[in-house]
PDB file of C-alpha atoms in Angstrom:
ATOM      1  CA  UNK A   1      78.756  80.993 117.853  1.00  0.00           C
ATOM      2  CA  UNK A   2      79.439  78.397 115.156  1.00  0.00           C
ATOM      3  CA  UNK A   3      81.632  78.882 112.126  1.00  0.00           C
ATOM      4  CA  UNK A   4      80.075  79.133 108.711  1.00  0.00           C
ATOM      5  CA  UNK A   5      81.341  79.084 105.152  1.00  0.00           C
ATOM      6  CA  UNK A   6      80.238  82.465 103.819  1.00  0.00           C
ATOM      7  CA  UNK A   7      79.643  83.546 100.275  1.00  0.00           C
ATOM      8  CA  UNK A   8      81.258  86.449  98.496  1.00  0.00           C
ATOM      9  CA  UNK A   9      78.809  88.992  99.838  1.00  0.00           C
ATOM     10  CA  UNK A  10      76.038  89.436 102.342  1.00  0.00           C
ATOM     11  CA  UNK A  11      73.231  91.934 102.756  1.00  0.00           C
ATOM     12  CA  UNK A  12      73.172  94.583 105.459  1.00  0.00           C
ATOM     13  CA  UNK A  13      70.122  95.892 107.301  1.00  0.00           C
ATOM     14  CA  UNK A  14      69.422  98.351 104.487  1.00  0.00           C
ATOM     15  CA  UNK A  15      69.411  95.637 101.842  1.00  0.00           C
ATOM     16  CA  UNK A  16      72.748  96.702 100.348  1.00  0.00           C
ATOM     17  CA  UNK A  17      75.401  94.042  99.611  1.00  0.00           C
ATOM     18  CA  UNK A  18      78.274  93.886 102.092  1.00  0.00           C
ATOM     19  CA  UNK A  19      81.732  92.833 100.926  1.00  0.00           C
ATOM     20  CA  UNK A  20      83.256  90.104 103.053  1.00  0.00           C
ATOM     21  CA  UNK A  21      87.009  89.732 103.276  1.00  0.00           C
ATOM     22  CA  UNK A  22      88.827  86.477 103.835  1.00  0.00           C
ATOM     23  CA  UNK A  23      91.783  87.125 106.113  1.00  0.00           C
ATOM     24  CA  UNK A  24      94.423  84.556 107.003  1.00  0.00           C
ATOM     25  CA  UNK A  25      96.939  85.118 109.773  1.00  0.00           C
ATOM     26  CA  UNK A  26      99.385  83.138 111.875  1.00  0.00           C
ATOM     27  CA  UNK A  27      99.272  83.156 115.667  1.00  0.00           C
ATOM     28  CA  UNK A  28     102.057  82.091 118.016  1.00  0.00           C
ATOM     29  CA  UNK A  29      99.794  81.102 120.882  1.00  0.00           C
ATOM     30  CA  UNK A  30     102.064  81.202 123.911  1.00  0.00           C
ATOM     31  CA  UNK A  31     101.185  79.104 126.946  1.00  0.00           C
ATOM     32  CA  UNK A  32      98.961  76.554 125.200  1.00  0.00           C
ATOM     33  CA  UNK A  33     100.119  72.959 124.584  1.00  0.00           C
ATOM     34  CA  UNK A  34      99.160  72.740 120.918  1.00  0.00           C
ATOM     35  CA  UNK A  35     101.386  75.693 119.987  1.00  0.00           C
ATOM     36  CA  UNK A  36     104.112  75.214 122.578  1.00  0.00           C
ATOM     37  CA  UNK A  37     104.635  71.504 121.874  1.00  0.00           C
ATOM     38  CA  UNK A  38     104.476  72.245 118.148  1.00  0.00           C
ATOM     39  CA  UNK A  39     107.332  74.736 118.596  1.00  0.00           C
ATOM     40  CA  UNK A  40     109.386  71.969 120.247  1.00  0.00           C
ATOM     41  CA  UNK A  41     108.641  69.585 117.342  1.00  0.00           C
ATOM     42  CA  UNK A  42     108.676  71.849 114.243  1.00  0.00           C
ATOM     43  CA  UNK A  43     108.662  68.905 111.809  1.00  0.00           C
ATOM     44  CA  UNK A  44     105.260  67.760 113.028  1.00  0.00           C
ATOM     45  CA  UNK A  45     102.119  69.358 111.609  1.00  0.00           C
ATOM     46  CA  UNK A  46      98.924  69.383 113.665  1.00  0.00           C
ATOM     47  CA  UNK A  47      95.561  69.733 111.964  1.00  0.00           C
ATOM     48  CA  UNK A  48      92.245  70.111 113.757  1.00  0.00           C
ATOM     49  CA  UNK A  49      89.823  67.449 112.502  1.00  0.00           C
ATOM     50  CA  UNK A  50      86.710  67.694 114.663  1.00  0.00           C
ATOM     51  CA  UNK A  51      84.786  70.257 116.644  1.00  0.00           C
ATOM     52  CA  UNK A  52      84.520  70.052 120.434  1.00  0.00           C
ATOM     53  CA  UNK A  53      82.213  67.661 122.282  1.00  0.00           C
ATOM     54  CA  UNK A  54      81.612  67.072 125.974  1.00  0.00           C
ATOM     55  CA  UNK A  55      80.094  68.855 128.938  1.00  0.00           C
ATOM     56  CA  UNK A  56      81.058  70.516 132.183  1.00  0.00           C
ATOM     57  CA  UNK A  57      84.753  71.407 132.252  1.00  0.00           C
ATOM     58  CA  UNK A  58      85.802  68.558 129.961  1.00  0.00           C
ATOM     59  CA  UNK A  59      85.992  68.803 126.180  1.00  0.00           C
ATOM     60  CA  UNK A  60      87.027  66.241 123.566  1.00  0.00           C
ATOM     61  CA  UNK A  61      88.533  66.823 120.129  1.00  0.00           C
ATOM     62  CA  UNK A  62      90.231  64.852 117.368  1.00  0.00           C
ATOM     63  CA  UNK A  63      93.419  66.108 115.736  1.00  0.00           C
ATOM     64  CA  UNK A  64      95.722  64.788 113.027  1.00  0.00           C
ATOM     65  CA  UNK A  65      99.493  64.664 113.537  1.00  0.00           C
ATOM     66  CA  UNK A  66     101.764  64.179 110.535  1.00  0.00           C
ATOM     67  CA  UNK A  67     105.524  63.971 110.243  1.00  0.00           C
ATOM     68  CA  UNK A  68     108.417  61.682 111.073  1.00  0.00           C
ATOM     69  CA  UNK A  69     107.062  58.828 113.254  1.00  0.00           C
ATOM     70  CA  UNK A  70     109.637  59.416 116.013  1.00  0.00           C
ATOM     71  CA  UNK A  71     108.826  63.128 116.048  1.00  0.00           C
ATOM     72  CA  UNK A  72     105.087  62.409 116.149  1.00  0.00           C
ATOM     73  CA  UNK A  73     105.588  60.042 119.087  1.00  0.00           C
ATOM     74  CA  UNK A  74     107.695  62.636 120.920  1.00  0.00           C
ATOM     75  CA  UNK A  75     105.059  65.297 120.227  1.00  0.00           C
ATOM     76  CA  UNK A  76     102.311  63.119 121.671  1.00  0.00           C
ATOM     77  CA  UNK A  77     104.375  62.216 124.754  1.00  0.00           C
ATOM     78  CA  UNK A  78     105.054  65.863 125.602  1.00  0.00           C
ATOM     79  CA  UNK A  79     101.493  66.867 124.720  1.00  0.00           C
ATOM     80  CA  UNK A  80     100.128  64.412 127.298  1.00  0.00           C
ATOM     81  CA  UNK A  81     102.254  66.045 130.013  1.00  0.00           C
ATOM     82  CA  UNK A  82     100.580  69.445 129.670  1.00  0.00           C
ATOM     83  CA  UNK A  83      98.501  70.492 132.680  1.00  0.00           C
ATOM     84  CA  UNK A  84      95.363  71.088 130.627  1.00  0.00           C
ATOM     85  CA  UNK A  85      95.436  67.662 128.936  1.00  0.00           C
ATOM     86  CA  UNK A  86      93.379  65.010 130.731  1.00  0.00           C
ATOM     87  CA  UNK A  87      94.012  62.212 128.229  1.00  0.00           C
ATOM     88  CA  UNK A  88      95.356  61.789 124.682  1.00  0.00           C
ATOM     89  CA  UNK A  89      95.277  58.526 122.749  1.00  0.00           C
ATOM     90  CA  UNK A  90      96.297  57.654 119.212  1.00  0.00           C
ATOM     91  CA  UNK A  91      93.583  56.119 117.043  1.00  0.00           C
ATOM     92  CA  UNK A  92      96.116  54.567 114.644  1.00  0.00           C
ATOM     93  CA  UNK A  93      99.696  53.226 114.860  1.00  0.00           C
ATOM     94  CA  UNK A  94     102.328  55.915 115.437  1.00  0.00           C
ATOM     95  CA  UNK A  95     104.623  54.160 112.972  1.00  0.00           C
ATOM     96  CA  UNK A  96     102.556  55.491 110.069  1.00  0.00           C
ATOM     97  CA  UNK A  97     103.739  59.055 110.495  1.00  0.00           C
ATOM     98  CA  UNK A  98     100.198  60.354 110.026  1.00  0.00           C
ATOM     99  CA  UNK A  99      97.907  59.559 112.933  1.00  0.00           C
ATOM    100  CA  UNK A 100      94.641  60.697 114.422  1.00  0.00           C
ATOM    101  CA  UNK A 101      94.595  61.505 118.116  1.00  0.00           C
ATOM    102  CA  UNK A 102      91.584  61.933 120.371  1.00  0.00           C
ATOM    103  CA  UNK A 103      92.245  64.033 123.433  1.00  0.00           C
ATOM    104  CA  UNK A 104      90.311  65.367 126.389  1.00  0.00           C
ATOM    105  CA  UNK A 105      91.210  68.665 127.997  1.00  0.00           C
ATOM    106  CA  UNK A 106      90.222  70.756 131.000  1.00  0.00           C
ATOM    107  CA  UNK A 107      88.263  73.749 129.744  1.00  0.00           C
ATOM    108  CA  UNK A 108      89.200  75.828 132.812  1.00  0.00           C
ATOM    109  CA  UNK A 109      92.899  75.646 131.838  1.00  0.00           C
ATOM    110  CA  UNK A 110      92.492  76.013 128.083  1.00  0.00           C
ATOM    111  CA  UNK A 111      92.772  79.331 126.255  1.00  0.00           C
ATOM    112  CA  UNK A 112      91.275  78.747 122.824  1.00  0.00           C
ATOM    113  CA  UNK A 113      91.734  81.049 119.814  1.00  0.00           C
ATOM    114  CA  UNK A 114      88.399  79.782 118.479  1.00  0.00           C
ATOM    115  CA  UNK A 115      86.695  80.839 121.705  1.00  0.00           C
ATOM    116  CA  UNK A 116      88.300  84.280 121.433  1.00  0.00           C
ATOM    117  CA  UNK A 117      87.077  84.668 117.852  1.00  0.00           C
ATOM    118  CA  UNK A 118      83.579  83.543 118.830  1.00  0.00           C
ATOM    119  CA  UNK A 119      83.513  86.070 121.670  1.00  0.00           C
ATOM    120  CA  UNK A 120      84.402  88.774 119.138  1.00  0.00           C
ATOM    121  CA  UNK A 121      81.558  87.626 116.883  1.00  0.00           C
ATOM    122  CA  UNK A 122      83.956  86.641 114.093  1.00  0.00           C
ATOM    123  CA  UNK A 123      83.252  83.810 111.649  1.00  0.00           C
ATOM    124  CA  UNK A 124      86.233  81.494 111.128  1.00  0.00           C
ATOM    125  CA  UNK A 125      87.142  78.466 109.047  1.00  0.00           C
ATOM    126  CA  UNK A 126      87.262  75.111 110.791  1.00  0.00           C
ATOM    127  CA  UNK A 127      90.301  72.845 110.501  1.00  0.00           C
ATOM    128  CA  UNK A 128      93.174  75.099 111.540  1.00  0.00           C
ATOM    129  CA  UNK A 129      96.728  73.805 111.152  1.00  0.00           C
ATOM    130  CA  UNK A 130      99.659  74.308 113.515  1.00  0.00           C
ATOM    131  CA  UNK A 131     103.299  73.962 112.517  1.00  0.00           C
ATOM    132  CA  UNK A 132     106.522  75.045 114.232  1.00  0.00           C
ATOM    133  CA  UNK A 133     104.448  76.674 116.973  1.00  0.00           C
ATOM    134  CA  UNK A 134     102.323  78.829 114.666  1.00  0.00           C
ATOM    135  CA  UNK A 135      98.556  78.398 114.342  1.00  0.00           C
ATOM    136  CA  UNK A 136      97.075  79.305 110.974  1.00  0.00           C
ATOM    137  CA  UNK A 137      93.610  80.869 111.121  1.00  0.00           C
ATOM    138  CA  UNK A 138      91.270  82.115 108.403  1.00  0.00           C
ATOM    139  CA  UNK A 139      88.481  84.503 109.365  1.00  0.00           C
ATOM    140  CA  UNK A 140      85.739  86.328 107.469  1.00  0.00           C
ATOM    141  CA  UNK A 141      85.322  90.027 108.182  1.00  0.00           C
ATOM    142  CA  UNK A 142      82.666  92.494 107.059  1.00  0.00           C
ATOM    143  CA  UNK A 143      83.839  95.805 108.530  1.00  0.00           C
ATOM    144  CA  UNK A 144      87.148  97.543 107.641  1.00  0.00           C
ATOM    145  CA  UNK A 145      88.157  97.986 111.285  1.00  0.00           C
ATOM    146  CA  UNK A 146      87.407  94.390 112.312  1.00  0.00           C
ATOM    147  CA  UNK A 147      90.904  93.146 111.447  1.00  0.00           C
ATOM    148  CA  UNK A 148      92.578  95.633 113.781  1.00  0.00           C
ATOM    149  CA  UNK A 149      90.134  94.694 116.527  1.00  0.00           C
ATOM    150  CA  UNK A 150      90.882  90.976 116.145  1.00  0.00           C
ATOM    151  CA  UNK A 151      94.653  91.435 115.978  1.00  0.00           C
ATOM    152  CA  UNK A 152      94.701  93.810 118.959  1.00  0.00           C
ATOM    153  CA  UNK A 153      92.627  91.358 120.994  1.00  0.00           C
ATOM    154  CA  UNK A 154      94.924  88.413 120.245  1.00  0.00           C
ATOM    155  CA  UNK A 155      98.091  90.411 120.853  1.00  0.00           C
ATOM    156  CA  UNK A 156      96.629  91.785 124.052  1.00  0.00           C
ATOM    157  CA  UNK A 157      96.442  88.199 125.326  1.00  0.00           C
ATOM    158  CA  UNK A 158     100.210  87.829 124.846  1.00  0.00           C
ATOM    159  CA  UNK A 159     100.212  86.230 121.398  1.00  0.00           C
ATOM    160  CA  UNK A 160     102.252  87.052 118.316  1.00  0.00           C
ATOM    161  CA  UNK A 161     100.203  87.669 115.160  1.00  0.00           C
ATOM    162  CA  UNK A 162     101.386  87.834 111.542  1.00  0.00           C
ATOM    163  CA  UNK A 163      99.128  88.662 108.583  1.00  0.00           C
ATOM    164  CA  UNK A 164      99.329  86.172 105.689  1.00  0.00           C
ATOM    165  CA  UNK A 165      96.606  87.334 103.278  1.00  0.00           C
ATOM    166  CA  UNK A 166      93.672  89.722 103.084  1.00  0.00           C
ATOM    167  CA  UNK A 167      91.399  89.415 100.032  1.00  0.00           C
ATOM    168  CA  UNK A 168      87.768  89.999  99.141  1.00  0.00           C
ATOM    169  CA  UNK A 169      85.677  86.845  98.902  1.00  0.00           C
ATOM    170  CA  UNK A 170      84.545  87.949  95.431  1.00  0.00           C
ATOM    171  CA  UNK A 171      88.098  87.231  94.275  1.00  0.00           C
ATOM    172  CA  UNK A 172      87.823  83.667  95.587  1.00  0.00           C
ATOM    173  CA  UNK A 173      84.299  82.914  94.471  1.00  0.00           C
ATOM    174  CA  UNK A 174      84.827  79.837  92.295  1.00  0.00           C
ATOM    175  CA  UNK A 175      85.049  76.349  93.851  1.00  0.00           C
ATOM    176  CA  UNK A 176      88.467  75.718  92.257  1.00  0.00           C
ATOM    177  CA  UNK A 177      89.895  78.914  93.709  1.00  0.00           C
ATOM    178  CA  UNK A 178      88.545  78.098  97.155  1.00  0.00           C
ATOM    179  CA  UNK A 179      89.921  74.566  96.925  1.00  0.00           C
ATOM    180  CA  UNK A 180      93.366  75.865  95.947  1.00  0.00           C
ATOM    181  CA  UNK A 181      93.295  78.326  98.823  1.00  0.00           C
ATOM    182  CA  UNK A 182      92.469  75.505 101.250  1.00  0.00           C
ATOM    183  CA  UNK A 183      95.345  73.406  99.921  1.00  0.00           C
ATOM    184  CA  UNK A 184      97.906  76.171 100.336  1.00  0.00           C
ATOM    185  CA  UNK A 185      96.735  76.935 103.857  1.00  0.00           C
ATOM    186  CA  UNK A 186      97.943  73.521 105.016  1.00  0.00           C
ATOM    187  CA  UNK A 187     101.520  74.234 103.937  1.00  0.00           C
ATOM    188  CA  UNK A 188     104.001  75.645 106.430  1.00  0.00           C
ATOM    189  CA  UNK A 189     105.879  78.843 105.558  1.00  0.00           C
ATOM    190  CA  UNK A 190     109.023  76.849 104.713  1.00  0.00           C
ATOM    191  CA  UNK A 191     107.062  74.437 102.544  1.00  0.00           C
ATOM    192  CA  UNK A 192     105.414  77.301 100.656  1.00  0.00           C
ATOM    193  CA  UNK A 193     108.794  79.010 100.177  1.00  0.00           C
ATOM    194  CA  UNK A 194     110.365  75.776  98.945  1.00  0.00           C
ATOM    195  CA  UNK A 195     107.507  75.136  96.522  1.00  0.00           C
ATOM    196  CA  UNK A 196     107.536  78.688  95.172  1.00  0.00           C
ATOM    197  CA  UNK A 197     111.314  78.550  94.752  1.00  0.00           C
ATOM    198  CA  UNK A 198     111.158  75.183  92.983  1.00  0.00           C
ATOM    199  CA  UNK A 199     108.637  76.602  90.518  1.00  0.00           C
ATOM    200  CA  UNK A 200     110.782  79.714  89.999  1.00  0.00           C
ATOM    201  CA  UNK A 201     113.925  77.691  89.120  1.00  0.00           C
ATOM    202  CA  UNK A 202     111.967  75.420  86.720  1.00  0.00           C
ATOM    203  CA  UNK A 203     112.389  72.380  88.952  1.00  0.00           C
ATOM    204  CA  UNK A 204     109.046  71.003  87.749  1.00  0.00           C
ATOM    205  CA  UNK A 205     109.479  71.871  84.063  1.00  0.00           C
ATOM    206  CA  UNK A 206     109.841  68.834  81.797  1.00  0.00           C
ATOM    207  CA  UNK A 207     112.500  70.528  79.689  1.00  0.00           C
ATOM    208  CA  UNK A 208     113.863  72.704  82.469  1.00  0.00           C
ATOM    209  CA  UNK A 209     117.288  72.336  84.037  1.00  0.00           C
ATOM    210  CA  UNK A 210     116.285  73.229  87.605  1.00  0.00           C
ATOM    211  CA  UNK A 211     117.607  70.855  90.242  1.00  0.00           C
ATOM    212  CA  UNK A 212     117.174  70.399  93.973  1.00  0.00           C
ATOM    213  CA  UNK A 213     120.607  72.006  94.353  1.00  0.00           C
ATOM    214  CA  UNK A 214     119.215  75.216  92.821  1.00  0.00           C
ATOM    215  CA  UNK A 215     116.289  75.197  95.249  1.00  0.00           C
ATOM    216  CA  UNK A 216     118.632  74.646  98.192  1.00  0.00           C
ATOM    217  CA  UNK A 217     120.971  77.421  97.071  1.00  0.00           C
ATOM    218  CA  UNK A 218     118.122  79.904  96.661  1.00  0.00           C
ATOM    219  CA  UNK A 219     116.773  79.052 100.117  1.00  0.00           C
ATOM    220  CA  UNK A 220     120.283  78.919 101.658  1.00  0.00           C
ATOM    221  CA  UNK A 221     119.669  75.470 103.141  1.00  0.00           C
ATOM    222  CA  UNK A 222     121.140  71.985 102.674  1.00  0.00           C
ATOM    223  CA  UNK A 223     119.872  69.945  99.732  1.00  0.00           C
ATOM    224  CA  UNK A 224     118.386  67.351 102.088  1.00  0.00           C
ATOM    225  CA  UNK A 225     116.464  70.103 103.896  1.00  0.00           C
ATOM    226  CA  UNK A 226     115.154  71.559 100.641  1.00  0.00           C
ATOM    227  CA  UNK A 227     114.107  68.085  99.487  1.00  0.00           C
ATOM    228  CA  UNK A 228     112.316  67.420 102.786  1.00  0.00           C
ATOM    229  CA  UNK A 229     110.332  70.676 102.603  1.00  0.00           C
ATOM    230  CA  UNK A 230     109.346  69.950  98.986  1.00  0.00           C
ATOM    231  CA  UNK A 231     108.455  66.342  99.726  1.00  0.00           C
ATOM    232  CA  UNK A 232     106.154  67.298 102.586  1.00  0.00           C
ATOM    233  CA  UNK A 233     104.538  70.076 100.536  1.00  0.00           C
ATOM    234  CA  UNK A 234     103.976  67.737  97.589  1.00  0.00           C
ATOM    235  CA  UNK A 235     102.502  65.076  99.879  1.00  0.00           C
ATOM    236  CA  UNK A 236      99.944  67.489 101.316  1.00  0.00           C
ATOM    237  CA  UNK A 237      98.987  68.826  97.891  1.00  0.00           C
ATOM    238  CA  UNK A 238      98.666  65.358  96.356  1.00  0.00           C
ATOM    239  CA  UNK A 239      96.267  64.264  99.114  1.00  0.00           C
ATOM    240  CA  UNK A 240      93.965  67.079  98.043  1.00  0.00           C
ATOM    241  CA  UNK A 241      94.413  66.181  94.367  1.00  0.00           C
ATOM    242  CA  UNK A 242      93.524  62.588  95.210  1.00  0.00           C
ATOM    243  CA  UNK A 243      90.376  63.715  97.009  1.00  0.00           C
ATOM    244  CA  UNK A 244      89.440  65.900  94.015  1.00  0.00           C
ATOM    245  CA  UNK A 245      89.997  63.122  91.465  1.00  0.00           C
ATOM    246  CA  UNK A 246      87.941  60.618  93.479  1.00  0.00           C
ATOM    247  CA  UNK A 247      84.832  62.802  93.457  1.00  0.00           C
TER     248      UNK A 247
END
């Protein structure tokens, strides 16, 4: 089953509109290289770029790795050592800190969340992100009990699952709202917390007196750590703003 980008409502067999909910959750996918290596390199963010191609037991995908260049290189080195990985090559210099990687994996040794969702008949958004070992998935559900079914299935496979949001698509019907939701999905939990805290202490206000020290104190972290989380969050958001402005 392929993913689709649904509208706010659908129509059931009786012709009545069906409310579709957009649900986002995090999955700690134990035993798979993308999540496990990500947990070992929490400062590297992995984003799925392409769908699968290939035949037989071999599949190929392209992913994006972003973060400190040394961390990205370490991530890729350990990723290559996983039993299910046949090959993994960078498509751009690792020194950039944001690289695209094409990799081939053995389907017989790969337990995919997307495959699990497809088997359950659940529509999901392409382009999941993984940070600090947690995969972020957004699915679209029509029936009230579907969420419990999905969560139980994933947990039954030995994964940890945490709910992030659960809203009706009618509340996210405008293009700007959907674009904002997509932007925020790419942020890690720490980056979202840092950004929300910075806004709360007036860090971004022109006449405000909020400082990075206030953000760090509120988060109970070092100033350099708070600055790093904010910097990475701002970088991800500005890429989206750049894409929007260039339309």
